[in-house]
Every structure is written in C-alpha cells, then in structure tokens.
Amino acid sequence: MPVIAVDGPAASGKGTIARALAKHFGLPHMDTGLLYRAVALNLWRWGGDPANEFEALRACDELGFDPADPELRREAVSEVASRISVYPGVRAALLKRQQQFARQEGGAVLDGRDIGTVIAPDADVKLFVTASPEVRAERRLKELESRGMNAHYRDVLADIRARDERDSTREVAPLKPAPDAIVLDTSKLGAAEAIAEALRLAEQRLASA
Ligand code: CDP
C-alpha cells in the first residue's frame, strides 16, 4: 500500500491536499505539524522559554494531545512551533512516532516539512506543495478571519516570510523538495483545482511505480 509524502511551506494548502489524497486512496493521514504544535502548546502553557532548547525538549515528554483542540492553531502557538522545530533534539523526539505511522502496513499519507526527505525517504509519491508568499498570506488571512480573528495582511505576510526563512535555513531537516518530489505550485489554483491536480499527479506516479 502506498506511502504519500506531502511537504511544503506554511499556508501552501498541503494539509487540504493531504486530507483529500487520504480520502481518495482510503489511507490514514497524519498532520505532522500538529506534533510540533503540541510541543509548543505544552511549552507555552507552563511558560517555558522557546529560546531554551532544554525547556523545549522537556515539553516533548508525555505528548498527549487532541488534534481537534483549537488551542493548537493559535497564532502564538504557531510562532512557538516554528521556533522549537529548529532544535535537533525536538525533531529526534518526534521522529519515531512519525516513522511508525509512515510504516504501518496499509500505507499512509503524511504532511509536513521533511516527510519526503527525512521521515519517509522511500515514499511512493512525494508532492511539494507551494505558492507565492503573497498568495499564502491571503489564504492565512482568510482562515484567521473565518475563525473570527483580526489580523493585518502586512503582519501575516511578514510572519509567513519569517517562518519560510527559519524553516528553510535550519540545519536539521530544512524545508526543501526531495530530489524526486513533484513540485505543485498552487499560486494560481483554487482549492478544488489544486486537489484535482494533486490526485492526478499521485495517480500518475503510482501507475508508473
Ligand atoms: O502550515 P503551518 O506552517 O501554519 O503549520 P504546521 O504545518 O502545523 O507546522 C507548524 C510548525 O512546525 C511549522 O512552522 C514548522 O516549522 C514545523 N514543522 C516542522 O518543522 N516539520 C514538520 N514535519 C511539520 C511542521
């Protein structure tokens, strides 16, 4: 059964695409960003310092969380998640859970930053979903507004750029397409079009395997 890796930067639409692929192929799905968010939420709740790697590591202990918890999606938590995900120890602490999920018998879909490069380098299909920072900022802004939150385009764009920079320049598992990944730029695609294109690419890759 296939393993499908979906990577990409913040607000690129990788989560929507990964969920659609999982549904289409009848596979279980893991949003690996939630693991980093869960660590961030732990740290944030007990007032730990994201600049302190030791404290971030402690926040990885006994990581139980509810994926539906809206607290995981708070902006403050996103910010902390982005900062603590640069620590090699934090990444190592979350590695096994992700690899076990990827290796389960029936196949799986995982989305994140380093699925095709580190977690599941042998994945049958690797998609790298991207879009321009401006388009991603628009999408994130709409998402925030739909959740009743106020934000300014300028700030959202600055945040997206800062996260891109941190994600792509960190030493361990930086955000970059695997050599054998298919890059899907969704800048000019609506959600339905992006999903249709991802399904087409995945079917094509699986048929040629
Ligand atoms: O899509 P968005 O960036 O808003 O959030 P996410 O995918 O839930 O990821 C939250 C943070 O975790 C990101 O800023 C990444 O830095 C980090 N992350 C990572 O380093 N590796 C992963 N496989 C997934 C997320």
JSON list of N, CA and C in Angstrom, two decimals, residues 1-5 21-22 24-27 106-109 122-127 182 198-209:
[
{"chain": "A", "resi": 1, "resn": "MET", "atom": "N", "xyz": [0.85, -1.20, 0.00]},
{"chain": "A", "resi": 1, "resn": "MET", "atom": "CA", "xyz": [0.00, 0.00, 0.00]},
{"chain": "A", "resi": 1, "resn": "MET", "atom": "C", "xyz": [0.87, 1.24, 0.00]},
{"chain": "A", "resi": 2, "resn": "PRO", "atom": "N", "xyz": [0.41, 2.27, -0.64]},
{"chain": "A", "resi": 2, "resn": "PRO", "atom": "CA", "xyz": [1.31, 3.41, -0.86]},
{"chain": "A", "resi": 2, "resn": "PRO", "atom": "C", "xyz": [1.52, 4.31, 0.36]},
{"chain": "A", "resi": 3, "resn": "VAL", "atom": "N", "xyz": [2.71, 4.91, 0.37]},
{"chain": "A", "resi": 3, "resn": "VAL", "atom": "CA", "xyz": [3.02, 5.96, 1.33]},
{"chain": "A", "resi": 3, "resn": "VAL", "atom": "C", "xyz": [3.13, 7.26, 0.51]},
{"chain": "A", "resi": 4, "resn": "ILE", "atom": "N", "xyz": [2.38, 8.26, 0.94]},
{"chain": "A", "resi": 4, "resn": "ILE", "atom": "CA", "xyz": [2.36, 9.53, 0.22]},
{"chain": "A", "resi": 4, "resn": "ILE", "atom": "C", "xyz": [2.88, 10.64, 1.12]},
{"chain": "A", "resi": 5, "resn": "ALA", "atom": "N", "xyz": [3.90, 11.34, 0.68]},
{"chain": "A", "resi": 5, "resn": "ALA", "atom": "CA", "xyz": [4.50, 12.44, 1.45]},
{"chain": "A", "resi": 5, "resn": "ALA", "atom": "C", "xyz": [4.09, 13.77, 0.83]},
{"chain": "A", "resi": 21, "resn": "LEU", "atom": "N", "xyz": [-6.10, 13.48, -0.52]},
{"chain": "A", "resi": 21, "resn": "LEU", "atom": "CA", "xyz": [-5.41, 12.28, -1.01]},
{"chain": "A", "resi": 21, "resn": "LEU", "atom": "C", "xyz": [-5.74, 11.09, -0.11]},
{"chain": "A", "resi": 22, "resn": "ALA", "atom": "N", "xyz": [-5.73, 11.32, 1.19]},
{"chain": "A", "resi": 22, "resn": "ALA", "atom": "CA", "xyz": [-6.01, 10.24, 2.14]},
{"chain": "A", "resi": 22, "resn": "ALA", "atom": "C", "xyz": [-7.42, 9.69, 1.91]},
{"chain": "A", "resi": 24, "resn": "HIS", "atom": "N", "xyz": [-9.26, 9.93, -0.85]},
{"chain": "A", "resi": 24, "resn": "HIS", "atom": "CA", "xyz": [-9.34, 9.30, -2.17]},
{"chain": "A", "resi": 24, "resn": "HIS", "atom": "C", "xyz": [-8.76, 7.89, -2.16]},
{"chain": "A", "resi": 25, "resn": "PHE", "atom": "N", "xyz": [-7.60, 7.71, -1.53]},
{"chain": "A", "resi": 25, "resn": "PHE", "atom": "CA", "xyz": [-6.94, 6.40, -1.54]},
{"chain": "A", "resi": 25, "resn": "PHE", "atom": "C", "xyz": [-7.32, 5.54, -0.33]},
{"chain": "A", "resi": 26, "resn": "GLY", "atom": "N", "xyz": [-8.18, 6.08, 0.54]},
{"chain": "A", "resi": 26, "resn": "GLY", "atom": "CA", "xyz": [-8.59, 5.32, 1.74]},
{"chain": "A", "resi": 26, "resn": "GLY", "atom": "C", "xyz": [-7.43, 5.06, 2.69]},
{"chain": "A", "resi": 27, "resn": "LEU", "atom": "N", "xyz": [-6.57, 6.05, 2.88]},
{"chain": "A", "resi": 27, "resn": "LEU", "atom": "CA", "xyz": [-5.38, 5.88, 3.72]},
{"chain": "A", "resi": 27, "resn": "LEU", "atom": "C", "xyz": [-5.50, 6.73, 4.99]},
{"chain": "A", "resi": 106, "resn": "GLY", "atom": "N", "xyz": [-0.90, -0.76, 5.99]},
{"chain": "A", "resi": 106, "resn": "GLY", "atom": "CA", "xyz": [-1.82, -0.37, 4.93]},
{"chain": "A", "resi": 106, "resn": "GLY", "atom": "C", "xyz": [-1.43, 0.87, 4.12]},
{"chain": "A", "resi": 107, "resn": "GLY", "atom": "N", "xyz": [-0.29, 1.48, 4.44]},
{"chain": "A", "resi": 107, "resn": "GLY", "atom": "CA", "xyz": [0.10, 2.72, 3.76]},
{"chain": "A", "resi": 107, "resn": "GLY", "atom": "C", "xyz": [-0.40, 3.92, 4.53]},
{"chain": "A", "resi": 108, "resn": "ALA", "atom": "N", "xyz": [0.02, 5.12, 4.13]},
{"chain": "A", "resi": 108, "resn": "ALA", "atom": "CA", "xyz": [-0.35, 6.33, 4.87]},
{"chain": "A", "resi": 108, "resn": "ALA", "atom": "C", "xyz": [-0.04, 7.59, 4.07]},
{"chain": "A", "resi": 109, "resn": "VAL", "atom": "N", "xyz": [-0.69, 8.66, 4.47]},
{"chain": "A", "resi": 109, "resn": "VAL", "atom": "CA", "xyz": [-0.39, 9.99, 3.93]},
{"chain": "A", "resi": 109, "resn": "VAL", "atom": "C", "xyz": [0.11, 10.84, 5.09]},
{"chain": "A", "resi": 122, "resn": "ASP", "atom": "N", "xyz": [11.54, 6.84, 1.31]},
{"chain": "A", "resi": 122, "resn": "ASP", "atom": "CA", "xyz": [11.14, 5.85, 0.31]},
{"chain": "A", "resi": 122, "resn": "ASP", "atom": "C", "xyz": [9.68, 5.98, -0.11]},
{"chain": "A", "resi": 123, "resn": "ALA", "atom": "N", "xyz": [9.04, 7.07, 0.24]},
{"chain": "A", "resi": 123, "resn": "ALA", "atom": "CA", "xyz": [7.62, 7.23, -0.09]},
{"chain": "A", "resi": 123, "resn": "ALA", "atom": "C", "xyz": [7.37, 7.00, -1.58]},
{"chain": "A", "resi": 124, "resn": "ASP", "atom": "N", "xyz": [6.22, 6.43, -1.90]},
{"chain": "A", "resi": 124, "resn": "ASP", "atom": "CA", "xyz": [5.89, 6.13, -3.30]},
{"chain": "A", "resi": 124, "resn": "ASP", "atom": "C", "xyz": [5.58, 7.39, -4.08]},
{"chain": "A", "resi": 125, "resn": "VAL", "atom": "N", "xyz": [4.95, 8.35, -3.39]},
{"chain": "A", "resi": 125, "resn": "VAL", "atom": "CA", "xyz": [4.61, 9.62, -4.04]},
{"chain": "A", "resi": 125, "resn": "VAL", "atom": "C", "xyz": [5.09, 10.74, -3.13]},
{"chain": "A", "resi": 126, "resn": "LYS", "atom": "N", "xyz": [5.80, 11.71, -3.70]},
{"chain": "A", "resi": 126, "resn": "LYS", "atom": "CA", "xyz": [6.22, 12.88, -2.92]},
{"chain": "A", "resi": 126, "resn": "LYS", "atom": "C", "xyz": [5.75, 14.14, -3.62]},
{"chain": "A", "resi": 127, "resn": "LEU", "atom": "N", "xyz": [4.93, 14.88, -2.93]},
{"chain": "A", "resi": 127, "resn": "LEU", "atom": "CA", "xyz": [4.48, 16.16, -3.50]},
{"chain": "A", "resi": 127, "resn": "LEU", "atom": "C", "xyz": [5.07, 17.29, -2.67]},
{"chain": "A", "resi": 182, "resn": "ILE", "atom": "N", "xyz": [7.53, 15.92, -6.71]},
{"chain": "A", "resi": 182, "resn": "ILE", "atom": "CA", "xyz": [6.86, 16.68, -7.76]},
{"chain": "A", "resi": 182, "resn": "ILE", "atom": "C", "xyz": [6.44, 18.00, -7.12]},
{"chain": "A", "resi": 198, "resn": "ALA", "atom": "N", "xyz": [-3.37, 17.43, -7.66]},
{"chain": "A", "resi": 198, "resn": "ALA", "atom": "CA", "xyz": [-2.61, 16.54, -6.77]},
{"chain": "A", "resi": 198, "resn": "ALA", "atom": "C", "xyz": [-3.03, 15.09, -6.97]},
{"chain": "A", "resi": 199, "resn": "LEU", "atom": "N", "xyz": [-4.34, 14.86, -7.11]},
{"chain": "A", "resi": 199, "resn": "LEU", "atom": "CA", "xyz": [-4.83, 13.49, -7.33]},
{"chain": "A", "resi": 199, "resn": "LEU", "atom": "C", "xyz": [-4.30, 12.94, -8.65]},
{"chain": "A", "resi": 200, "resn": "ARG", "atom": "N", "xyz": [-4.32, 13.79, -9.67]},
{"chain": "A", "resi": 200, "resn": "ARG", "atom": "CA", "xyz": [-3.84, 13.37, -10.99]},
{"chain": "A", "resi": 200, "resn": "ARG", "atom": "C", "xyz": [-2.35, 12.99, -10.90]},
{"chain": "A", "resi": 201, "resn": "LEU", "atom": "N", "xyz": [-1.56, 13.84, -10.26]},
{"chain": "A", "resi": 201, "resn": "LEU", "atom": "CA", "xyz": [-0.12, 13.59, -10.16]},
{"chain": "A", "resi": 201, "resn": "LEU", "atom": "C", "xyz": [0.16, 12.31, -9.36]},
{"chain": "A", "resi": 202, "resn": "ALA", "atom": "N", "xyz": [-0.60, 12.13, -8.27]},
{"chain": "A", "resi": 202, "resn": "ALA", "atom": "CA", "xyz": [-0.38, 10.95, -7.43]},
{"chain": "A", "resi": 202, "resn": "ALA", "atom": "C", "xyz": [-0.76, 9.67, -8.19]},
{"chain": "A", "resi": 203, "resn": "GLU", "atom": "N", "xyz": [-1.90, 9.69, -8.87]},
{"chain": "A", "resi": 203, "resn": "GLU", "atom": "CA", "xyz": [-2.33, 8.52, -9.65]},
{"chain": "A", "resi": 203, "resn": "GLU", "atom": "C", "xyz": [-1.27, 8.18, -10.70]},
{"chain": "A", "resi": 204, "resn": "GLN", "atom": "N", "xyz": [-0.77, 9.23, -11.35]},
{"chain": "A", "resi": 204, "resn": "GLN", "atom": "CA", "xyz": [0.21, 9.04, -12.41]},
{"chain": "A", "resi": 204, "resn": "GLN", "atom": "C", "xyz": [1.49, 8.40, -11.84]},
{"chain": "A", "resi": 205, "resn": "ARG", "atom": "N", "xyz": [1.95, 8.93, -10.71]},
{"chain": "A", "resi": 205, "resn": "ARG", "atom": "CA", "xyz": [3.18, 8.42, -10.10]},
{"chain": "A", "resi": 205, "resn": "ARG", "atom": "C", "xyz": [2.99, 6.96, -9.65]},
{"chain": "A", "resi": 206, "resn": "LEU", "atom": "N", "xyz": [1.81, 6.67, -9.10]},
{"chain": "A", "resi": 206, "resn": "LEU", "atom": "CA", "xyz": [1.56, 5.31, -8.61]},
{"chain": "A", "resi": 206, "resn": "LEU", "atom": "C", "xyz": [1.46, 4.32, -9.77]},
{"chain": "A", "resi": 207, "resn": "ALA", "atom": "N", "xyz": [0.89, 4.78, -10.87]},
{"chain": "A", "resi": 207, "resn": "ALA", "atom": "CA", "xyz": [0.74, 3.89, -12.04]},
{"chain": "A", "resi": 207, "resn": "ALA", "atom": "C", "xyz": [2.09, 3.57, -12.65]},
{"chain": "A", "resi": 208, "resn": "SER", "atom": "N", "xyz": [3.05, 4.49, -12.53]},
{"chain": "A", "resi": 208, "resn": "SER", "atom": "CA", "xyz": [4.35, 4.26, -13.16]},
{"chain": "A", "resi": 208, "resn": "SER", "atom": "C", "xyz": [5.32, 3.57, -12.21]},
{"chain": "A", "resi": 209, "resn": "ALA", "atom": "N", "xyz": [4.87, 3.29, -10.97]},
{"chain": "A", "resi": 209, "resn": "ALA", "atom": "CA", "xyz": [5.80, 2.70, -9.98]},
{"chain": "A", "resi": 209, "resn": "ALA", "atom": "C", "xyz": [6.04, 1.22, -10.25]}
]
